[in-house]
mmCIF file of C-alpha atoms in Angstrom:
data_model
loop_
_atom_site.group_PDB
_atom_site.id
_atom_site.type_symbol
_atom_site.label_atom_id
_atom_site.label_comp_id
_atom_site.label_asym_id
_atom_site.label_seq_id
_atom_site.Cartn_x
_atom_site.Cartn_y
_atom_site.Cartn_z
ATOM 1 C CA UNK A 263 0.000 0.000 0.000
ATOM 2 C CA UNK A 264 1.601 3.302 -0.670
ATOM 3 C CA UNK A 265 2.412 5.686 2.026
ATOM 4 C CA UNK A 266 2.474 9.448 1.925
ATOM 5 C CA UNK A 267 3.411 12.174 4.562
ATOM 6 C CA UNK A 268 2.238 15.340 4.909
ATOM 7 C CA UNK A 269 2.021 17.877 8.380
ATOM 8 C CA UNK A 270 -2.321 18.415 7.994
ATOM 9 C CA UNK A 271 -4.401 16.288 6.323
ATOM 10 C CA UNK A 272 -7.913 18.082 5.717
ATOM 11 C CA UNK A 273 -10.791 15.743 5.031
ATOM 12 C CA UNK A 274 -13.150 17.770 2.705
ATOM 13 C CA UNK A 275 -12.799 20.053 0.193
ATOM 14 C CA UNK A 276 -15.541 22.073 0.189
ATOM 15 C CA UNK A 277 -15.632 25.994 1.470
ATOM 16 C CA UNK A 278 -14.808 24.945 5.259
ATOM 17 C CA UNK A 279 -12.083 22.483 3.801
ATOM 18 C CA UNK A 280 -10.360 25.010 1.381
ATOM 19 C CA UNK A 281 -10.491 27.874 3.474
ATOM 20 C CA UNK A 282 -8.540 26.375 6.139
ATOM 21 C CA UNK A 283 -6.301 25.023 3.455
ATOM 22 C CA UNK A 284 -5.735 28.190 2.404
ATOM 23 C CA UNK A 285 -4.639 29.544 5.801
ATOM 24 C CA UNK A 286 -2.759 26.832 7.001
ATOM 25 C CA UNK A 287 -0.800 27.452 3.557
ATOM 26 C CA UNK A 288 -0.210 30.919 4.102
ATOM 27 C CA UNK A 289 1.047 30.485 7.458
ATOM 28 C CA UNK A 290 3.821 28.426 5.635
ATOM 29 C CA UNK A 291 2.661 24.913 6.842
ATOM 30 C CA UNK A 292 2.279 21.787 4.482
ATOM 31 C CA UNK A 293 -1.176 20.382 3.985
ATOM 32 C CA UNK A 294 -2.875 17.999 2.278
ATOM 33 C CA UNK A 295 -6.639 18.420 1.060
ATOM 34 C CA UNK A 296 -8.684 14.859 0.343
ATOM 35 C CA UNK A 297 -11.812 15.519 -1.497
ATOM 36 C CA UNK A 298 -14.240 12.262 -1.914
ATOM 37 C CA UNK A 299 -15.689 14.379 -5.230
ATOM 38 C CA UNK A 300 -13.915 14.544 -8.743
ATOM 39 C CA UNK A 301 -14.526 18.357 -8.205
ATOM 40 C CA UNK A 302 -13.799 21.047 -5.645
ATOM 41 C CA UNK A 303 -16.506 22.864 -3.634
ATOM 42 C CA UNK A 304 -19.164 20.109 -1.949
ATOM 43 C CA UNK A 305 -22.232 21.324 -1.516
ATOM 44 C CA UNK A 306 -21.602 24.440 -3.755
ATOM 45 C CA UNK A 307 -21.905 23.998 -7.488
ATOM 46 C CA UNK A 308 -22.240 26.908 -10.057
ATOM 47 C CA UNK A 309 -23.049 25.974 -14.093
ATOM 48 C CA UNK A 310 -23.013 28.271 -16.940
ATOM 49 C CA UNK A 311 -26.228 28.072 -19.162
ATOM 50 C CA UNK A 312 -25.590 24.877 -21.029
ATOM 51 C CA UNK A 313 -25.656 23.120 -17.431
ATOM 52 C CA UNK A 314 -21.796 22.374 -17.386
ATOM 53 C CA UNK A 315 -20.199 23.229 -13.898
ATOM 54 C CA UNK A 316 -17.973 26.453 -14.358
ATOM 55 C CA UNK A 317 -15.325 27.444 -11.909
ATOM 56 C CA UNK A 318 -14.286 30.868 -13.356
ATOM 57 C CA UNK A 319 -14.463 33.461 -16.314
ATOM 58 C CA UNK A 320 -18.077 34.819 -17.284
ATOM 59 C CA UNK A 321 -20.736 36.444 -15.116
ATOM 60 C CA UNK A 322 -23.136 34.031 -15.746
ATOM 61 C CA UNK A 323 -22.922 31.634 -13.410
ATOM 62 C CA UNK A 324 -25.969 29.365 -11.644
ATOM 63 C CA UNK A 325 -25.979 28.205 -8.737
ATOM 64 C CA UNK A 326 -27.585 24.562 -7.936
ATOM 65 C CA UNK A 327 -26.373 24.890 -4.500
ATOM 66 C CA UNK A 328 -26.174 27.660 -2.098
ATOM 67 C CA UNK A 329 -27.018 31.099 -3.759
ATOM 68 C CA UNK A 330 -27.130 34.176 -0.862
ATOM 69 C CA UNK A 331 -24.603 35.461 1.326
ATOM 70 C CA UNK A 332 -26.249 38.223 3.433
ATOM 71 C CA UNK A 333 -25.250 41.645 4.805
ATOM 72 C CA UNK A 334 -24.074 41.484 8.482
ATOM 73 C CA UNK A 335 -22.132 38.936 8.297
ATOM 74 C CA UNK A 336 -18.245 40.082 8.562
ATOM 75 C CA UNK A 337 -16.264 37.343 8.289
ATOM 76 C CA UNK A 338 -17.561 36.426 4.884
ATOM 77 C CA UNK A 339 -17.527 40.306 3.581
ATOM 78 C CA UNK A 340 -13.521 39.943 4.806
ATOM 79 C CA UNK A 341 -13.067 36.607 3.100
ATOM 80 C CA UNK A 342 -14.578 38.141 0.253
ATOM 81 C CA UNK A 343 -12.209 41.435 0.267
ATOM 82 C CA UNK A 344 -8.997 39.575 0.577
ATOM 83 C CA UNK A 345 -10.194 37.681 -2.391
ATOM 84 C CA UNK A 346 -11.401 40.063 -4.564
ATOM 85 C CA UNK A 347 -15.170 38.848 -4.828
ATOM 86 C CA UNK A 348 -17.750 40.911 -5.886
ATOM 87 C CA UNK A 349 -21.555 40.590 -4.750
ATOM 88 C CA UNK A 350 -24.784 42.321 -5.905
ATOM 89 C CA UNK A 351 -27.952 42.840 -4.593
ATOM 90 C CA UNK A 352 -30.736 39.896 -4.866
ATOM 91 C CA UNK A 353 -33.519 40.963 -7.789
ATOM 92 C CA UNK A 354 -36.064 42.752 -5.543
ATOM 93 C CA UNK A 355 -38.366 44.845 -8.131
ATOM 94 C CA UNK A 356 -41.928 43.558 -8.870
ATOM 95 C CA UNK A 357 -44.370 41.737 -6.622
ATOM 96 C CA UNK A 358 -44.239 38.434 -4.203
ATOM 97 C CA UNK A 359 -46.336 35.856 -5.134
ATOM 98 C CA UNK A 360 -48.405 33.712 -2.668
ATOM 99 C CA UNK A 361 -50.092 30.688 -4.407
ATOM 100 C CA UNK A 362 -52.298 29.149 -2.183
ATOM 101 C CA UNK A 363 -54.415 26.936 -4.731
ATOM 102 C CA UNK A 364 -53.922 26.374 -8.424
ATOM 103 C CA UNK A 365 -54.841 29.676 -10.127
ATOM 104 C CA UNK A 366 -55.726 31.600 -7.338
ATOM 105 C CA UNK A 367 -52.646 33.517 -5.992
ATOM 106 C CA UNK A 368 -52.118 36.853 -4.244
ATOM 107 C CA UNK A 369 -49.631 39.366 -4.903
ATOM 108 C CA UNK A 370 -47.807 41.421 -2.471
ATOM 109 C CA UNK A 371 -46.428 44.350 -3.952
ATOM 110 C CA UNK A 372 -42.579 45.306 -2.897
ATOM 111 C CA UNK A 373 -42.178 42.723 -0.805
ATOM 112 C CA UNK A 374 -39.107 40.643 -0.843
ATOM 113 C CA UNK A 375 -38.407 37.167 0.650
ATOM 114 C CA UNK A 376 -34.861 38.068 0.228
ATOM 115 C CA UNK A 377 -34.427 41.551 0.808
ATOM 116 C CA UNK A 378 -30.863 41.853 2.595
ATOM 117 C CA UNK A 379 -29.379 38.960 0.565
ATOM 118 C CA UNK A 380 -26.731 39.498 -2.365
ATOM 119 C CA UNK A 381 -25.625 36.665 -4.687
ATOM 120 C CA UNK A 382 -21.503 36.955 -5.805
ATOM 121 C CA UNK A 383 -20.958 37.709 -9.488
ATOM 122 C CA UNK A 384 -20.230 35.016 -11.852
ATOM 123 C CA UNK A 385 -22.091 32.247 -8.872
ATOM 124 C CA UNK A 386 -20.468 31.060 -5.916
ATOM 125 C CA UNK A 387 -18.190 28.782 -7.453
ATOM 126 C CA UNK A 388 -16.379 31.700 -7.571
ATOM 127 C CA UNK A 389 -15.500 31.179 -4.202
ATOM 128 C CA UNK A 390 -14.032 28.028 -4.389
ATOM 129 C CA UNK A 391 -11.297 28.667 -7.041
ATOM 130 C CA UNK A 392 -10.562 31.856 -5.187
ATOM 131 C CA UNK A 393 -9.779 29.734 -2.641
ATOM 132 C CA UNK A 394 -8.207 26.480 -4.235
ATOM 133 C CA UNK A 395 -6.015 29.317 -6.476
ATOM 134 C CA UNK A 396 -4.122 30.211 -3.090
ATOM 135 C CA UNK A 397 -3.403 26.236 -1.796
ATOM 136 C CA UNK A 398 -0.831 24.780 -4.149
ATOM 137 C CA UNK A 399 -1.911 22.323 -7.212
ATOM 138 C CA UNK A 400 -0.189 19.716 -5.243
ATOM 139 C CA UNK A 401 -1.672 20.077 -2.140
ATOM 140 C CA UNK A 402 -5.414 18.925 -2.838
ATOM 141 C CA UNK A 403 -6.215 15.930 -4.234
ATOM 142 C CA UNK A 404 -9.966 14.748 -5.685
ATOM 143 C CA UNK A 405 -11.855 11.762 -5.735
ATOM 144 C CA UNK A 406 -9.799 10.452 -2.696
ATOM 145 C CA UNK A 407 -12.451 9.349 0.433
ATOM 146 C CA UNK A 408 -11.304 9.156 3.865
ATOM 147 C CA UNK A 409 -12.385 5.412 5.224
ATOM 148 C CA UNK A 410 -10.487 5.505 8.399
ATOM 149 C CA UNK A 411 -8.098 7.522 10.387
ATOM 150 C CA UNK A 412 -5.674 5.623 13.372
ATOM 151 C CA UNK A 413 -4.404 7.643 16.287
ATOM 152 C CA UNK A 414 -0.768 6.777 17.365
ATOM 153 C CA UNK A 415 2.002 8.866 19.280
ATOM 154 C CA UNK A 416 3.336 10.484 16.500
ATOM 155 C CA UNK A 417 0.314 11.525 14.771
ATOM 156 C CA UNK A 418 -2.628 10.157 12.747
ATOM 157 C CA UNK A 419 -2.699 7.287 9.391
ATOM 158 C CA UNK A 420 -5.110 7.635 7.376
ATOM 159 C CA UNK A 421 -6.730 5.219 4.788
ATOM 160 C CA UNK A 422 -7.919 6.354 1.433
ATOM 161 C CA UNK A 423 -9.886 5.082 -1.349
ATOM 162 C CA UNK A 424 -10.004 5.980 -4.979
ATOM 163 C CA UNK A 425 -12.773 5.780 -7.190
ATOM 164 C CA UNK A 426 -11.034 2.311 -8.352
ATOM 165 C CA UNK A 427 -11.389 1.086 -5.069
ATOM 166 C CA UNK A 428 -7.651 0.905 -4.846
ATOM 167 C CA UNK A 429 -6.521 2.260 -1.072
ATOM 168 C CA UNK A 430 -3.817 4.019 -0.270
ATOM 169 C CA UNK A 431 -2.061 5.707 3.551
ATOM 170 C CA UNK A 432 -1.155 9.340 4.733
ATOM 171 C CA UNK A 433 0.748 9.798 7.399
ATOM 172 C CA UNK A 434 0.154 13.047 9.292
ATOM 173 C CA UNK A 435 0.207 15.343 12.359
ATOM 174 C CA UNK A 436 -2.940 15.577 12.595
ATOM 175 C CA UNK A 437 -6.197 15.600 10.552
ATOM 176 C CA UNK A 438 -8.734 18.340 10.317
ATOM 177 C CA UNK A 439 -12.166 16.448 9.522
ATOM 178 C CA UNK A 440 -14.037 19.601 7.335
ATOM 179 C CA UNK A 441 -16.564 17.543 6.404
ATOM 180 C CA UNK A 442 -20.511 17.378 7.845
ATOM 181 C CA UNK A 443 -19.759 16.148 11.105
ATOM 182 C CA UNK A 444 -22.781 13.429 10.355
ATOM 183 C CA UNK A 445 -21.074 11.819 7.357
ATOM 184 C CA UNK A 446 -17.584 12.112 8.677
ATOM 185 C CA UNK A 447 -18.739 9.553 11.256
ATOM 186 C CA UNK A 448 -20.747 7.677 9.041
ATOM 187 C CA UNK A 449 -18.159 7.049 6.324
ATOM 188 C CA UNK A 450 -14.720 6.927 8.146
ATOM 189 C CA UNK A 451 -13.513 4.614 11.240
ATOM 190 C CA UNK A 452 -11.775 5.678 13.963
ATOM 191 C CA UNK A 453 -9.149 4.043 15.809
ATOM 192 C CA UNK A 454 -9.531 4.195 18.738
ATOM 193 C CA UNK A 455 -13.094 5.341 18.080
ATOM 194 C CA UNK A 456 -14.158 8.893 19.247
ATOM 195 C CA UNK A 457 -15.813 9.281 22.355
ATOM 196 C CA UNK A 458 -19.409 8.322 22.860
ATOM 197 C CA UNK A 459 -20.449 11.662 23.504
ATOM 198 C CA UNK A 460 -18.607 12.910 20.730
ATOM 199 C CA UNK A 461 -20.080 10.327 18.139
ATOM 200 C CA UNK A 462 -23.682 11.028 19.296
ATOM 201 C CA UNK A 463 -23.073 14.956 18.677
ATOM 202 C CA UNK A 464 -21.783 14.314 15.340
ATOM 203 C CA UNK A 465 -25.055 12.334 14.173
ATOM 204 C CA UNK A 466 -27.526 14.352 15.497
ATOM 205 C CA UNK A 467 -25.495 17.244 13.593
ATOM 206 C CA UNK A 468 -27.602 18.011 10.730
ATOM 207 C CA UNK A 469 -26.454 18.397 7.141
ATOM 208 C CA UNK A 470 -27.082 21.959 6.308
ATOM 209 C CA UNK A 471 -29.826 22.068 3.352
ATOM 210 C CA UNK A 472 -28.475 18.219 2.588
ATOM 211 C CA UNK A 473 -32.071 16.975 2.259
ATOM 212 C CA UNK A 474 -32.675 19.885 -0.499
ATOM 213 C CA UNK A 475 -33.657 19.903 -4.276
ATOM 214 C CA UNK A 476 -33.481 22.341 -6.667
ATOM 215 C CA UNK A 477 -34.513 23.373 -10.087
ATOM 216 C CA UNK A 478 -33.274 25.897 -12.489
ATOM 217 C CA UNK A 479 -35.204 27.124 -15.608
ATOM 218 C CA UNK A 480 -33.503 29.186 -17.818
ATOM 219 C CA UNK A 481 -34.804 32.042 -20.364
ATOM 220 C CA UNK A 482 -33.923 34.314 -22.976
ATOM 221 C CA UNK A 483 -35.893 37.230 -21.844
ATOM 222 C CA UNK A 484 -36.806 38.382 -18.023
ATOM 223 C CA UNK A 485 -40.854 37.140 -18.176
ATOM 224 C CA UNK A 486 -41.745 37.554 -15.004
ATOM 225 C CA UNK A 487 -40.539 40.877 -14.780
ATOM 226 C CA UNK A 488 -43.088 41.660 -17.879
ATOM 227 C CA UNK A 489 -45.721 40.949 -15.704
ATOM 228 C CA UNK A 490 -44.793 42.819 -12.817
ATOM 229 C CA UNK A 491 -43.210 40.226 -10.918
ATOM 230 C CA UNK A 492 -39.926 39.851 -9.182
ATOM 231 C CA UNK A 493 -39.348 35.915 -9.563
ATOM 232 C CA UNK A 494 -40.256 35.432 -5.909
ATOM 233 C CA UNK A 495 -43.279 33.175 -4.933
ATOM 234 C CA UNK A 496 -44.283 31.131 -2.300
ATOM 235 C CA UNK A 497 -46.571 28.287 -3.328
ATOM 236 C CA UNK A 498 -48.720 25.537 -1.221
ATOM 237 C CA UNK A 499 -48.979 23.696 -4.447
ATOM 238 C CA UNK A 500 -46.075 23.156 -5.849
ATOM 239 C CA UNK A 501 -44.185 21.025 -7.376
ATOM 240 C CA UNK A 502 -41.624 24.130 -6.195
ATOM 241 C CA UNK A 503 -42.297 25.679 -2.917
ATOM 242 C CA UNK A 504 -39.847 28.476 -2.967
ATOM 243 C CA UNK A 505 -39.008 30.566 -5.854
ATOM 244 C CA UNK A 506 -36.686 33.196 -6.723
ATOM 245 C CA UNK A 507 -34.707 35.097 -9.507
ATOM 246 C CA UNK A 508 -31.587 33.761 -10.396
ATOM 247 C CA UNK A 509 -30.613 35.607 -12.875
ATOM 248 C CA UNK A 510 -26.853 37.057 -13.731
ATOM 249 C CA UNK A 511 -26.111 40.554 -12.473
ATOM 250 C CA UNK A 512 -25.030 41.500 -15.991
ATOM 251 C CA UNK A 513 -27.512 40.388 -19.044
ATOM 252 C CA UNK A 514 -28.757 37.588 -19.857
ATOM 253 C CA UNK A 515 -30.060 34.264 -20.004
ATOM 254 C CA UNK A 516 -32.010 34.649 -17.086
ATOM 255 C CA UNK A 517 -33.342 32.224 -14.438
ATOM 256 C CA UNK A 518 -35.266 31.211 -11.884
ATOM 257 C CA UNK A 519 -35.066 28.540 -9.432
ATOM 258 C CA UNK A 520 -37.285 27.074 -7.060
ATOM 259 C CA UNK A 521 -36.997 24.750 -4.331
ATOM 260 C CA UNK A 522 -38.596 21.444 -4.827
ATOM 261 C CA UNK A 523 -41.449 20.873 -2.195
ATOM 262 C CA UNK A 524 -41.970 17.241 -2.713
ATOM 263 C CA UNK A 525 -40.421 14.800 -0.411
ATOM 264 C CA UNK A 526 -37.157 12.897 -1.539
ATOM 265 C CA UNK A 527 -38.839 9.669 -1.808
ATOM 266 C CA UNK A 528 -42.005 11.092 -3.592
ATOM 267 C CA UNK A 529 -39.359 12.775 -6.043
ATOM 268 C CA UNK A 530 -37.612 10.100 -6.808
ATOM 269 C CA UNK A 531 -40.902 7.773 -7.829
ATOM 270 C CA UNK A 532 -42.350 11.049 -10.118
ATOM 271 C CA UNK A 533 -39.034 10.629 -12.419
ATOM 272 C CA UNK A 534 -36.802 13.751 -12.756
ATOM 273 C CA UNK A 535 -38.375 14.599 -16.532
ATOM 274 C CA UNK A 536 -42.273 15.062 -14.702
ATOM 275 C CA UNK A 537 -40.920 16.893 -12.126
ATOM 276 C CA UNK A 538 -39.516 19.307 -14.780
ATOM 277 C CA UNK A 539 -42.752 19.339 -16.988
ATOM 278 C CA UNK A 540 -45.080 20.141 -13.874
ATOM 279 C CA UNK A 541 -42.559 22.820 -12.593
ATOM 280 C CA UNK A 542 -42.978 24.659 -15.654
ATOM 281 C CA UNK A 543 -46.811 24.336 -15.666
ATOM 282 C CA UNK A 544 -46.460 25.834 -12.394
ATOM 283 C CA UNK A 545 -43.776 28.707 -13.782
ATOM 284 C CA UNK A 546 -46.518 29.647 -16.061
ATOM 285 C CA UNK A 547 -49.257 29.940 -13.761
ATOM 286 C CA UNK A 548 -47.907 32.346 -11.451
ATOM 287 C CA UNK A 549 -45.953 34.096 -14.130
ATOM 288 C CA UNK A 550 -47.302 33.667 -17.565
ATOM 289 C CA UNK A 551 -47.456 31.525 -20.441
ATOM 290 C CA UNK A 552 -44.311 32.670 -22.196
ATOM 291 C CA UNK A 553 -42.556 30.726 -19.233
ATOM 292 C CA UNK A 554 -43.424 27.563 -21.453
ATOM 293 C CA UNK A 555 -40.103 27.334 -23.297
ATOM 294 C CA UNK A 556 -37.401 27.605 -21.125
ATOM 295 C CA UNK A 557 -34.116 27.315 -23.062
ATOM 296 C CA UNK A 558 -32.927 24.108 -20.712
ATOM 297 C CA UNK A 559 -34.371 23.356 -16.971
ATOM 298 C CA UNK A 560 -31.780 21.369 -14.603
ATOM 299 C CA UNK A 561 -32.076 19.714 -11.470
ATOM 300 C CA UNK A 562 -30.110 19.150 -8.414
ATOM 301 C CA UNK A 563 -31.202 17.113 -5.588
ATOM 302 C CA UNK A 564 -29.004 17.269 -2.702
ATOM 303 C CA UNK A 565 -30.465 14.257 -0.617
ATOM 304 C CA UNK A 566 -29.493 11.812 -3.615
ATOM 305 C CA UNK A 567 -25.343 12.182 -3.178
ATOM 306 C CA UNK A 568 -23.955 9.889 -0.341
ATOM 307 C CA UNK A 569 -21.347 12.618 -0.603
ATOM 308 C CA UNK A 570 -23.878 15.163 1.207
ATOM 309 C CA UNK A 571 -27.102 13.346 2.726
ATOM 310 C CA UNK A 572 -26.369 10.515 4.937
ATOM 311 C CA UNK A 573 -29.206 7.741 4.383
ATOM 312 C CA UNK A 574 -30.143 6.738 7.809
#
């Protein structure tokens, strides 16, 4: 089996993972990231139009994962400073949407589920090669998954698995697990194992937004806006629950997404192609016919990676 060294081994390489990747590496100190994904950024995942995952260059970016940062929090408008990310102001103008039954709706003039929030130019994924641009090519390595991690005198071992199945060691200082604490104890052994109390916290730890699906639709033209709508709508019907503008700060295509109301299991049994088709019968209630053509629609559901949802 072959053996590696390095001083930190970071299990995760999503914002949590990278960021402290990034500071361990500018305080001069060898690291190692180990990402279980053949891509950077977990739970965060911007695409350009087409629906191909984009990590920089453009403005239009989509996000599939999280989408708002919001003002009042300073450690992320730092972050963001010291690596040059801009943000802009969530679409607000036009009126909210409340659909209680099919075809009967109210609208709520000004009012904005999202008012304080701002989205970052170009998607979030704009985050995460700000981030993996200031940890050294060499020092993060994908589609590598953490199955155990031994304790000893002189540090930690840990055993990891490639998407051939073929496992490999990495000897370290120390490990810093930066994935959700519920997986981390799902997926990887630990020798000696981790105190009860310990283990307990970590399952009852939920994912944040792991159980979540979401859809995009994507137009030529701003529709909703056309009919005096912002994007945003609440609905009791569904198939979407939630929905908002997604669109690019600069120009075009434009977007919304909605969060998918129906349960994971009920998703999965309606088929990913009617869940699309009765989204955009619901798109064109609320917000008109021309919302019957979108130029692609693309869906994410969270709860369906083993990489994000645990399945107990």
């Amino acid at each position: 089996m072959n053996l590696s060294k390095t001083e930190f081994l970071v299990v995760g390489g999503g914002l949590s993972g990278l960021h402290t990747a990034m500071a361990l590496s500018s305080a001069g100190r060898d690291c190692l990231v180990l990402e279980g994904r053949a891509r950077l950024g977990g739970r965060v995942l911007t695409c350009d139009a087409m629906g191909c995952q984009i990590e920089a260059g453009g403005l239009a970016g989509y996000d599939l994962g999280p989408t708002w940062v919001w003002q009042g929090q300073p450690r992320v408008a730092a972050l963001f400073r010291e690596l040059g990310i801009e943000t802009f102001q969530q679409h607000r103008p036009g009126d909210l949407l409340f659909e209680e039954q099919p075809d009967r709706f109210q609208r709520y003039p000004g009012l904005a589920l999202q008012g304080d929030s701002l989205r970052v130019v170009g998607g979030i994924g704009r985050v995460v090669t700000a981030l993996a641009e200031r940890i050294p090519d060499h020092r993060i390595r994908m589609a590598a998954s953490v199955t155990a991690v031994t304790r000893s005198s002189s540090g930690v071992l840990a055993t990891v698995r490639d998407l051939q199945g073929r496992d490999s060691e990495i000897s370290a200082a120390a490990a810093l697990i930066t994935a959700p604490p519920r997986l981390a104890i799902n997926n990887i052994r630990f020798d000696p194992a981790l105190p009860d109390e310990v283990q307990a916290r970590m399952v009852a730890t939920p994912t944040w937004m792991a159980g979540h699906a979401k859809l995009l639709a994507i137009y030529q033209e701003r529709l909703w806006e056309s009919a005096g709508c912002s994007g945003e709508a609440i609905s009791r019907v569904g198939p979407l629950a939630e929905i908002h503008d997604a669109s690019p700060r600069d120009g075009g295509p434009y977007a919304l997404f909605g969060f998918v109301g129906v349960p994971a299991d009920q998703r999965r049994a309606m088929g990913c192609e009617r869940l699309k088709a009765e989204a955009i019968i619901q798109l064109q209630r609320l917000f008109g016919a021309g919302l019957a053509s979108p130029q692609r629609v693309l869906v994410k559901a969270w709860s369906d990676s083993d990489l994000t949802a645990a399945k107990d």
